[in-house]
Coordinates of C-alpha atoms in Angstrom, one line a residue:
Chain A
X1 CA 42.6 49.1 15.8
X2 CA 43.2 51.7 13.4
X3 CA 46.3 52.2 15.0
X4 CA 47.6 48.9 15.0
X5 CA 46.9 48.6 11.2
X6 CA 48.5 52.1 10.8
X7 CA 51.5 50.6 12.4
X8 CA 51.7 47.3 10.6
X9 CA 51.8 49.6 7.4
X10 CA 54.7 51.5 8.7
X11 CA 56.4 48.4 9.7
X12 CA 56.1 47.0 6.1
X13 CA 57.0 49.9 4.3
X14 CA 60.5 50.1 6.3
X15 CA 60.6 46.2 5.3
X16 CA 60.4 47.5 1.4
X17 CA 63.6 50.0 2.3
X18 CA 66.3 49.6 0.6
X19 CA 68.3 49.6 3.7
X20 CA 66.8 46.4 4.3
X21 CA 68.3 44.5 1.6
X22 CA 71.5 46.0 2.3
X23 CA 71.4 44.8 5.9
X24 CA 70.6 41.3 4.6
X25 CA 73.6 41.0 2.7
X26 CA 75.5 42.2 6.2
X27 CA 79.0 43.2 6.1
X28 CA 81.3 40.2 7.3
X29 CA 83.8 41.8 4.8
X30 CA 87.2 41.6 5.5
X31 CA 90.0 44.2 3.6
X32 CA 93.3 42.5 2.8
X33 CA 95.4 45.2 3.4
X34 CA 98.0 45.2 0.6
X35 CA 100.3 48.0 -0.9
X36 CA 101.9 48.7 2.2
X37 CA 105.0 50.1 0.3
X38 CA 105.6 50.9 -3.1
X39 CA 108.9 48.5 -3.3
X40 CA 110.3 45.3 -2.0
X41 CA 113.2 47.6 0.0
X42 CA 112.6 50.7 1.6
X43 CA 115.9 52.0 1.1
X44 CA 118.8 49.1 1.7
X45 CA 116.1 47.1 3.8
X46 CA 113.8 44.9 3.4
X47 CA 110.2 45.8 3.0
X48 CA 107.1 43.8 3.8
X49 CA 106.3 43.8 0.3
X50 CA 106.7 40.6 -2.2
X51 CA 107.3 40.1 -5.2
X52 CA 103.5 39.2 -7.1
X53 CA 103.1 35.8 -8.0
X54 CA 104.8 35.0 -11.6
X55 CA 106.5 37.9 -11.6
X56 CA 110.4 38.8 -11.9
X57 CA 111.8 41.5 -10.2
X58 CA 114.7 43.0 -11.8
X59 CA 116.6 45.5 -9.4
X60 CA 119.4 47.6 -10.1
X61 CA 121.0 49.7 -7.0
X62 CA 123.5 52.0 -7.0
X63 CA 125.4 54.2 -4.3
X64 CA 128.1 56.8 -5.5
X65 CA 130.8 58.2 -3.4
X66 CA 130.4 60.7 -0.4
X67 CA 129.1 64.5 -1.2
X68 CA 131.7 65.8 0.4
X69 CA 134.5 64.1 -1.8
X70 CA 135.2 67.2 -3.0
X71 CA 134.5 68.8 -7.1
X72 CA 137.5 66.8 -8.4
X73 CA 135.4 63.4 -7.8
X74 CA 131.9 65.3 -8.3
X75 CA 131.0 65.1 -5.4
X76 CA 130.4 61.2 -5.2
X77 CA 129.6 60.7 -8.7
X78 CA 132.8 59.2 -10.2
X79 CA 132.5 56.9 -7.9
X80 CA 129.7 53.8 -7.6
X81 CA 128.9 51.1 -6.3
X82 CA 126.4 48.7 -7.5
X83 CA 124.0 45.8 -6.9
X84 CA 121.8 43.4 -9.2
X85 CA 119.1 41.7 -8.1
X86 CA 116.5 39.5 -9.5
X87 CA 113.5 38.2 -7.5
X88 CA 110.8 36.2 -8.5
X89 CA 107.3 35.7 -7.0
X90 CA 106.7 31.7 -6.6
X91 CA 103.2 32.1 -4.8
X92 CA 101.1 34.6 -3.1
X93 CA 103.3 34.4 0.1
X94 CA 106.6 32.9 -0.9
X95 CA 109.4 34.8 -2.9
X96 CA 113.2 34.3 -3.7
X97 CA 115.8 36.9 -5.0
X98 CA 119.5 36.4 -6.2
X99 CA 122.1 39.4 -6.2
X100 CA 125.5 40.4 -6.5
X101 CA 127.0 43.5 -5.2
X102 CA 130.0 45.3 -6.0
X103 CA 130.7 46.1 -2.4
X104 CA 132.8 43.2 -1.0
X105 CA 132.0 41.1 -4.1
X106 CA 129.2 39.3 -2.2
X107 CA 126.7 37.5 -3.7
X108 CA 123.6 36.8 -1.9
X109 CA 120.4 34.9 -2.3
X110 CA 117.7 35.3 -0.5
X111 CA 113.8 34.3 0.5
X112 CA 111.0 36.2 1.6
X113 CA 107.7 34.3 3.3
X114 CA 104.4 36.4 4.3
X115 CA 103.2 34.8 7.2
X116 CA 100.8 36.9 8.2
X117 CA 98.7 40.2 6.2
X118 CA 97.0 43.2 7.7
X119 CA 93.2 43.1 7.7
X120 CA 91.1 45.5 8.3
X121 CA 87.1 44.3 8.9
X122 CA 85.8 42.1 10.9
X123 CA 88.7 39.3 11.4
X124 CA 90.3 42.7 11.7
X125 CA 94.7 41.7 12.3
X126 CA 96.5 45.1 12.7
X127 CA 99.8 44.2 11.0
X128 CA 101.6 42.2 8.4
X129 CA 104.2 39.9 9.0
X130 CA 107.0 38.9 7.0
X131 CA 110.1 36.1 7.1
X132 CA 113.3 37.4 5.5
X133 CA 116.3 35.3 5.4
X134 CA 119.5 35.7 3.4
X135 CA 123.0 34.4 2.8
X136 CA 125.2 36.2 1.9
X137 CA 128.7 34.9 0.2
X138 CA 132.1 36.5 -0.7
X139 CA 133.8 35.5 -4.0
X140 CA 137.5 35.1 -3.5
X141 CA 140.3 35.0 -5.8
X142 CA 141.7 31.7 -6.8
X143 CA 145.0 32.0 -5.0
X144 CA 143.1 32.3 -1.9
X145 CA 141.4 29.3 -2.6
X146 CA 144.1 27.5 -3.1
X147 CA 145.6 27.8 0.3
X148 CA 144.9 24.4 2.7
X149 CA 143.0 27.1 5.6
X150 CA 140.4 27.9 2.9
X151 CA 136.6 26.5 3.2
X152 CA 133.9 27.6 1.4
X153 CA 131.9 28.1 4.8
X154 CA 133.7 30.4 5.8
X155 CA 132.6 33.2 2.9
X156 CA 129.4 32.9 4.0
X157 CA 127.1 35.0 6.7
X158 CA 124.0 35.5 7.4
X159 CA 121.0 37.6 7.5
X160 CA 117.1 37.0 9.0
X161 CA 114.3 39.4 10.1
X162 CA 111.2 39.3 11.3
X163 CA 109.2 42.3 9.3
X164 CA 106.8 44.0 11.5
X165 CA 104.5 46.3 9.1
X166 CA 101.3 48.7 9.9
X167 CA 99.5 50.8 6.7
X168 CA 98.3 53.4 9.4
X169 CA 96.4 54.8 6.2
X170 CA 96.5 55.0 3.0
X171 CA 99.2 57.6 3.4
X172 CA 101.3 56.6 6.0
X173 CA 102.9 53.2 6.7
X174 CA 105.4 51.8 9.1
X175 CA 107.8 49.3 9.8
X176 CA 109.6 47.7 12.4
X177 CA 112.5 45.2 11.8
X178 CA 114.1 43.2 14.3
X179 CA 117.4 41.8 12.7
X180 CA 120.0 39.0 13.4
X181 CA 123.0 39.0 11.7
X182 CA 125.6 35.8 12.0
X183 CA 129.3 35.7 10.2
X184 CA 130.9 32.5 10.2
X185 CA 134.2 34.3 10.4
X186 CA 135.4 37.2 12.3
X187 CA 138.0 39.0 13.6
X188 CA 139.3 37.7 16.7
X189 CA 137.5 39.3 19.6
X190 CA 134.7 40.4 17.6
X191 CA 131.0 38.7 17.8
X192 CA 129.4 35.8 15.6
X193 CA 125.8 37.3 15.9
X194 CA 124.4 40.8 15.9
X195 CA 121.2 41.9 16.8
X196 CA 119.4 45.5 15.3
X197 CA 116.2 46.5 15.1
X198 CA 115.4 48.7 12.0
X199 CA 112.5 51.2 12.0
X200 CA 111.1 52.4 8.2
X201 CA 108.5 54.4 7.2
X202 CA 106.7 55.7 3.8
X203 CA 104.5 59.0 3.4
X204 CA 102.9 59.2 0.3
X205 CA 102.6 62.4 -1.1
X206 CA 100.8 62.0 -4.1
X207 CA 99.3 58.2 -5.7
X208 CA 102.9 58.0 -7.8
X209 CA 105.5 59.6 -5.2
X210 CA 106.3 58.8 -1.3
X211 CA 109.4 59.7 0.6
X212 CA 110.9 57.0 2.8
X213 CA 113.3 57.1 5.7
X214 CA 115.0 54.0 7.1
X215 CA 117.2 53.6 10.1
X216 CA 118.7 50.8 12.1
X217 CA 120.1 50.4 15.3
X218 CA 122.8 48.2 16.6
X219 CA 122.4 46.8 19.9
X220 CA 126.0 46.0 20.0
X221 CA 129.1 47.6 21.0
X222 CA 131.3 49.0 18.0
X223 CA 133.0 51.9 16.2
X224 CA 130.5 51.4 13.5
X225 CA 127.9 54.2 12.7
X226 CA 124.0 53.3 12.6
X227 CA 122.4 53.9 8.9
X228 CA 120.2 56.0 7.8
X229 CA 118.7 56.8 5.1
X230 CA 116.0 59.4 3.3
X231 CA 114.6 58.9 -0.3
X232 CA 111.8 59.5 -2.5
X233 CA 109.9 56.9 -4.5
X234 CA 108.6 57.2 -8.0
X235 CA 106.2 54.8 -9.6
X236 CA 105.8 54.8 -13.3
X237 CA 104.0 52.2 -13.8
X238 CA 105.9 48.6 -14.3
X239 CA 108.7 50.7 -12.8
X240 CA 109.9 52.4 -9.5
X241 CA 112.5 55.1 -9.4
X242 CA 114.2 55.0 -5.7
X243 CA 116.4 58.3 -4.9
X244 CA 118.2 58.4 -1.7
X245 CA 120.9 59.2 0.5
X246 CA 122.8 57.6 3.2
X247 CA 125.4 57.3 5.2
X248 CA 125.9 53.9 3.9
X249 CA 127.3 52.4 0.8
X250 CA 126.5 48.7 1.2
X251 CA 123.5 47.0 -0.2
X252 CA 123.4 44.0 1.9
X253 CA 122.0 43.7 5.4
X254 CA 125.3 42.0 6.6
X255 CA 127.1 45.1 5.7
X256 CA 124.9 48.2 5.3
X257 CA 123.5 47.7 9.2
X258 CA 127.1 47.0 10.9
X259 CA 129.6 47.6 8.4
X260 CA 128.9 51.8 7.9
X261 CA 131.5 54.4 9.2
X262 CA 129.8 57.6 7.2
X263 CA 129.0 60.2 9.7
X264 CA 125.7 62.2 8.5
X265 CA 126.9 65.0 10.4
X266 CA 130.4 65.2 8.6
X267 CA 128.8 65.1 4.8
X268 CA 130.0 61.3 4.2
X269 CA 126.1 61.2 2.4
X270 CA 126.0 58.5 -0.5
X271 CA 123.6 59.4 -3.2
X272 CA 122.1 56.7 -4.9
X273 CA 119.1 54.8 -6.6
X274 CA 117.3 52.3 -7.0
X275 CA 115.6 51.1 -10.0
X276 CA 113.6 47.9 -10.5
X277 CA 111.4 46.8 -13.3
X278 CA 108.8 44.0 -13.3
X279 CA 108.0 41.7 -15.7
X280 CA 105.4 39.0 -16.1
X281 CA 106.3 35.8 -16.9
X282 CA 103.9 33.6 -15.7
X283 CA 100.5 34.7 -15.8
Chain B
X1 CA 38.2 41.7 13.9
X2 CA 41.4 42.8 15.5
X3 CA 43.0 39.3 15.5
X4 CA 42.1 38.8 12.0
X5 CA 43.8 42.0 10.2
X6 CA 46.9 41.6 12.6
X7 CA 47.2 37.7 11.8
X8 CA 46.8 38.9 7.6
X9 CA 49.6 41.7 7.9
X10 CA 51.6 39.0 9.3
X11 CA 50.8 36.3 7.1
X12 CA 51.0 38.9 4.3
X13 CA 54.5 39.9 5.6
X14 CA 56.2 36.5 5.7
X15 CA 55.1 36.4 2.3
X16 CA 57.1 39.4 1.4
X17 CA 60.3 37.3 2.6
X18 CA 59.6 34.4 1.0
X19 CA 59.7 36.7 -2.1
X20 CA 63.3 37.3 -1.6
X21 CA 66.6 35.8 -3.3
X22 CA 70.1 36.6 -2.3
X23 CA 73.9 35.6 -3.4
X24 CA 77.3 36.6 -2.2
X25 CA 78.7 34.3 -5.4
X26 CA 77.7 36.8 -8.0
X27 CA 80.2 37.5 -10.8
X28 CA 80.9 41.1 -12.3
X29 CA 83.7 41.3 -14.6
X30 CA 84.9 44.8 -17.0
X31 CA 86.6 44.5 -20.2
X32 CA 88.4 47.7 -21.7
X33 CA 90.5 47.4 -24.8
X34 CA 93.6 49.2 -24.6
X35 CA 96.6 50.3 -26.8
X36 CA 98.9 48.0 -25.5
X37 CA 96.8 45.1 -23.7
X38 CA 93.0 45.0 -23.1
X39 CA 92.2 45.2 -19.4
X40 CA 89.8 42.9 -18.0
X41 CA 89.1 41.5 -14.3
X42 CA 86.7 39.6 -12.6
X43 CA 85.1 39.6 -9.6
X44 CA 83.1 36.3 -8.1
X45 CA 82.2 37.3 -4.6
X46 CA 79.8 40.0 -5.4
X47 CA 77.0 40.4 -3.3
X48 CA 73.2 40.5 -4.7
X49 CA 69.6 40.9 -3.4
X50 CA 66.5 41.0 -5.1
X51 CA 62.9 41.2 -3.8
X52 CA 60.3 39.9 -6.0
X53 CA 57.4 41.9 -4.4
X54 CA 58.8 45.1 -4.4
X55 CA 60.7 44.7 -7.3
X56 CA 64.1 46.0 -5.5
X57 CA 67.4 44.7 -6.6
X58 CA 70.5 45.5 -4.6
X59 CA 74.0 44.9 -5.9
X60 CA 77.4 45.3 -4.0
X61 CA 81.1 44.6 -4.2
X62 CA 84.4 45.1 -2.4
X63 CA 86.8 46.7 -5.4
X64 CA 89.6 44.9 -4.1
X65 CA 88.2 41.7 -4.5
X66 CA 88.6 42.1 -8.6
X67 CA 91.1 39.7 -10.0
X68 CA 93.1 40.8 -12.7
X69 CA 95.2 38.7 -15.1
X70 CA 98.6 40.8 -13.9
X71 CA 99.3 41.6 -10.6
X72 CA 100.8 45.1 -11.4
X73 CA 97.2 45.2 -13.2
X74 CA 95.4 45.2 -10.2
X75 CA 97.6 47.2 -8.1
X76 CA 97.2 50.2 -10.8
X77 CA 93.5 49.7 -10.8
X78 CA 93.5 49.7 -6.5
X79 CA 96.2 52.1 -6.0
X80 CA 95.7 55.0 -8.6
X81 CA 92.2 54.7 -10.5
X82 CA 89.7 53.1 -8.2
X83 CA 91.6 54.2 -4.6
X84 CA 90.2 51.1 -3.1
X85 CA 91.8 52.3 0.5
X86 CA 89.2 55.6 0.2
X87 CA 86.5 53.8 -1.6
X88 CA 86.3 50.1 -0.7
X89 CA 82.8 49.3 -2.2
X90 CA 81.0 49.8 -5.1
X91 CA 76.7 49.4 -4.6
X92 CA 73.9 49.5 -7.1
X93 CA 70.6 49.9 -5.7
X94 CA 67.6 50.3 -7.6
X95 CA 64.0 48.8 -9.2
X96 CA 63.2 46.3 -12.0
X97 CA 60.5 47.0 -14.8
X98 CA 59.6 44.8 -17.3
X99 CA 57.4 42.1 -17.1
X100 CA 59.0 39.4 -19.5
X101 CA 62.6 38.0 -19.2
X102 CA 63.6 41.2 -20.7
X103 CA 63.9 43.6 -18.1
X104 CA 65.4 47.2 -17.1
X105 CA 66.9 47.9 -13.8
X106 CA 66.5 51.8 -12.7
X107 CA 68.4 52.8 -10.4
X108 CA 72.0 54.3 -8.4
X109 CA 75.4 53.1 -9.0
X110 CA 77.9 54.2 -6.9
X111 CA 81.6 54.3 -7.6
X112 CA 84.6 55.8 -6.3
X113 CA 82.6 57.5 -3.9
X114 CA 80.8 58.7 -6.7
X115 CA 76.4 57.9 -7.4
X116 CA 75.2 58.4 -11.1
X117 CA 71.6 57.9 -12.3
X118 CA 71.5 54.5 -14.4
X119 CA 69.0 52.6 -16.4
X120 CA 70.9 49.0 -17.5
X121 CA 68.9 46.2 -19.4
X122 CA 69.1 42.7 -18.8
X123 CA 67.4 39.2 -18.7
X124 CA 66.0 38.4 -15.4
X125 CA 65.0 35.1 -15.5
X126 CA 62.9 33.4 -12.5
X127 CA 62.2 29.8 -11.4
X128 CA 60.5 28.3 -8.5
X129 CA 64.3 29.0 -6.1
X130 CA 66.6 31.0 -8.5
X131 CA 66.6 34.2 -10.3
X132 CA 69.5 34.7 -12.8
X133 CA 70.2 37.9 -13.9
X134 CA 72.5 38.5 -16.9
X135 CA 73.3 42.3 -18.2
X136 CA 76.2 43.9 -19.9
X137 CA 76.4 47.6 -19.9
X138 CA 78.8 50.6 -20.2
X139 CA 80.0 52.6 -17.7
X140 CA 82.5 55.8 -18.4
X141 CA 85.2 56.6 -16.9
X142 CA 84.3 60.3 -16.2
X143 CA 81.2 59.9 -14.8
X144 CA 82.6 58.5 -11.5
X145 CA 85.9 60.5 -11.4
X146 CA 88.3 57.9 -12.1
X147 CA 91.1 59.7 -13.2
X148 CA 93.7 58.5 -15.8
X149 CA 97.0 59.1 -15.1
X150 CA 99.5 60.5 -17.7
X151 CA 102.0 58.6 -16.7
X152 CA 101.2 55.3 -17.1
X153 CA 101.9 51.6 -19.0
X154 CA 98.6 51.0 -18.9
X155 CA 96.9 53.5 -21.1
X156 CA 93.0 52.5 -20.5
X157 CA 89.9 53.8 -22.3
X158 CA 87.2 56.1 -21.0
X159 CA 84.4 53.6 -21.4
X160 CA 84.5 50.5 -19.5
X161 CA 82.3 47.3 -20.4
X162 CA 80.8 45.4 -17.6
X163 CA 79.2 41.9 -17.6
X164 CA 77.0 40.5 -14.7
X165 CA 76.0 37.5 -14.2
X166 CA 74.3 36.2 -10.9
X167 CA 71.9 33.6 -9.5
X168 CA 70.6 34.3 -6.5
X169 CA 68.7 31.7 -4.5
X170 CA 65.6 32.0 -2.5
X171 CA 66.0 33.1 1.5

């Protein structure tokens, strides 16, 4: 009898432990994995990040000429190319972005939808999914546009991917992004749609700095070279600082995945940046 | 005589439950003022457990679950100061003395993978299916190794306010 009260003791005292309570309030948590890069683009592609709701994205990109252009251009430096771009956060899962790049005087605007985000817990989802679509159109001189054979559709192409994205830890992140690309026009002989599938990645090194490498490759035939890039990222605070090079010096999907003839191998290396502030206009 | 003491301990021990009072609704939320812009965020979906009998009160929290008025804010605060990824929760476990509303709560507070010794007062108040608890204390930076970065927008100060305000309801 002793032994039974002895035991009923025990039993209460371990129903006082603070364990206990803790296991009452049980852990049904689920993480929202977020942060999965640093910027909305890797390098020249998209990332699975969006732009925060009520916030404004201001990018600026720019790609100089090839290293090995020789010390009379500096190697690359006297020449640029550039890209603007503004994107704005309209919800928690849907943003939009306007741009304009120097290369090929293409304008493009584009939208970004999360479908789906990485959790890790007990509804655990091991990836992040994310719409990207874009257009993409070519300004033209007025005398072209005054010929009878010109239409407005026919500037235009197109860009959508599906963005596959994994934070393997806080560190390490990956990507995986299958891409079609249409042109309205093209050469005769040449095709309407091309398919790619990019692969990116980000290490972090430190909280403030990652390096990123990007590459994509074309599933169709061509004389074109498949892009790839290396950078680091710097995070300020309100701003990121993007170094890279590539062997590309487009800023668009349309033409950065199957428009690039640098060859890494030859030195036709593009240095370049990019640089985007955020501001908060609607809190 | 066997029956009797065994049907007591039980009796006695469902009474211990009934003594309880949880929430997963609480409300913690930190002020700091800053140079540039106070920081503040809030967080509604903290966890809380108190037992009545043995005076134990449990708090707990997922850090990414605060709510900041910016959303570079709260990646700062998840990414750099708190590392929410490494750290994902912060708990308080500890005991309540005081016999009137006024109470203290002794106890642990861990943060950042970090425990300090803490003594916070508050107002416990109790009715027949509720306890509210309301407290405001300060909590410094240094003390849980949340670093500061130098080179930030958001320079923040060492000492961090924090309100609480819960009502937990009886189990």
């Amino acid at each position: 009898m002793k032994r039974i009260l002895l035991i009923s003791l025990f039993c209460q005292f371990t129903v006082f432990a603070q364990d206990d309570l803790l296991k009452l309030l049980g852990d049904d948590t689920n993480y929202k994995i977020s942060y999965t890069f640093k910027g909305v683009k890797i390098v020249n592609g998209q990332s699975v990040e969006l732009v925060s709701k009520g916030d404004l994205l201001f990018l600026i990109q720019h790609r100089f000429g090839t290293l090995n252009s020789g010390g009379y251009n500096l190697y690359g430096l006297d020449n640029s190319q550039v890209r603007f771009g503004l994107d704005y956060g309209v919800n928690d899962w849907v943003s939009i972005g306007l741009g304009r790049s120097s290369f090929l005087k293409t304008i493009d605007a584009n939208s970004k939808i999360k479908l789906v985000s990485q959790i890790n817990g007990k509804d655990a989802f091991p990836f992040s999914l994310v719409w990207y679509s874009s257009v993409f159109f070519k300004q033209s001189i007025w005398a072209d546009m005054q010929k009878e054979s010109y239409f407005v559709t026919d500037q235009m192409s197109y860009a959508h991917q599906v963005l596959i994205a994994r934070k393997m830890n806080s560190n390490l992140s990956i990507q995986l992004s299958p891409t079609l690309i249409h042109k309205n026009v093209v050469i005769e002989g040449d095709l309407h749609d091309l398919l790619s599938v990019g692969f990116g990645s980000r290490y972090k090194l430190v909280s403030r700095v990652s390096v990123n490498a990007e590459y994509f490759l074309q599933f169709n035939e061509g004389t074109t070279i498949n892009p790839l890039s290396v950078g680091v990222d710097i995070e300020t605070g309100g701003h990121i600082f993007q170094l890279h090079f590539s062997n590309s010096a487009a800023m668009f999907e349309r033409s950065f995945i199957h428009e690039t003839n640098g060859n890494w191998l030859d030195g036709d290396i593009y240095f370049g940046f990019n640089i985007s502030r955020v501001f908060t206009i609607n809190k | 005589m066997n029956k009797i003491i065994f049907f007591i301990l039980l009796l006695s021990s469902s009474n211990i439950y009934s003594q309880r009072f949880i929430t997963k609704e609480a409300e913690i939320s930190f002020f700091s003022e800053a140079p540039i812009e106070d920081i503040s965020a809030v967080n509604n979906k903290v966890s809380a457990v108190y037992d009545d009998e043995t005076k134990q009160l449990v708090f707990q929290l997922n850090i990414s679950d605060f709510s900041f008025p910016k959303a570079l804010m709260q990646e700062h605060f998840n990414e750099s100061y708190l590392e929410s990824d490494k750290f994902p929760k912060a708990l308080f476990s500890g005991i309540i003395e005081g016999k009137n509303k006024s109470i203290v709560a002794i106890g642990t507070l861990k943060i950042h993978g970090e425990s300090n010794k803490v003594k916070v007062t508050g107002i416990l108040e109790k009715t027949k299916n509720s306890v509210i608890i309301n407290a405001t204390f300060v909590i410094e930076l240094t003390d849980y190794k949340i670093k500061i970065p130098k080179l930030v927008m958001y320079n923040i100060a060492e000492e961090i306010e924090v309100t609480v305000n819960a009502e937990l309801k009886k189990i």
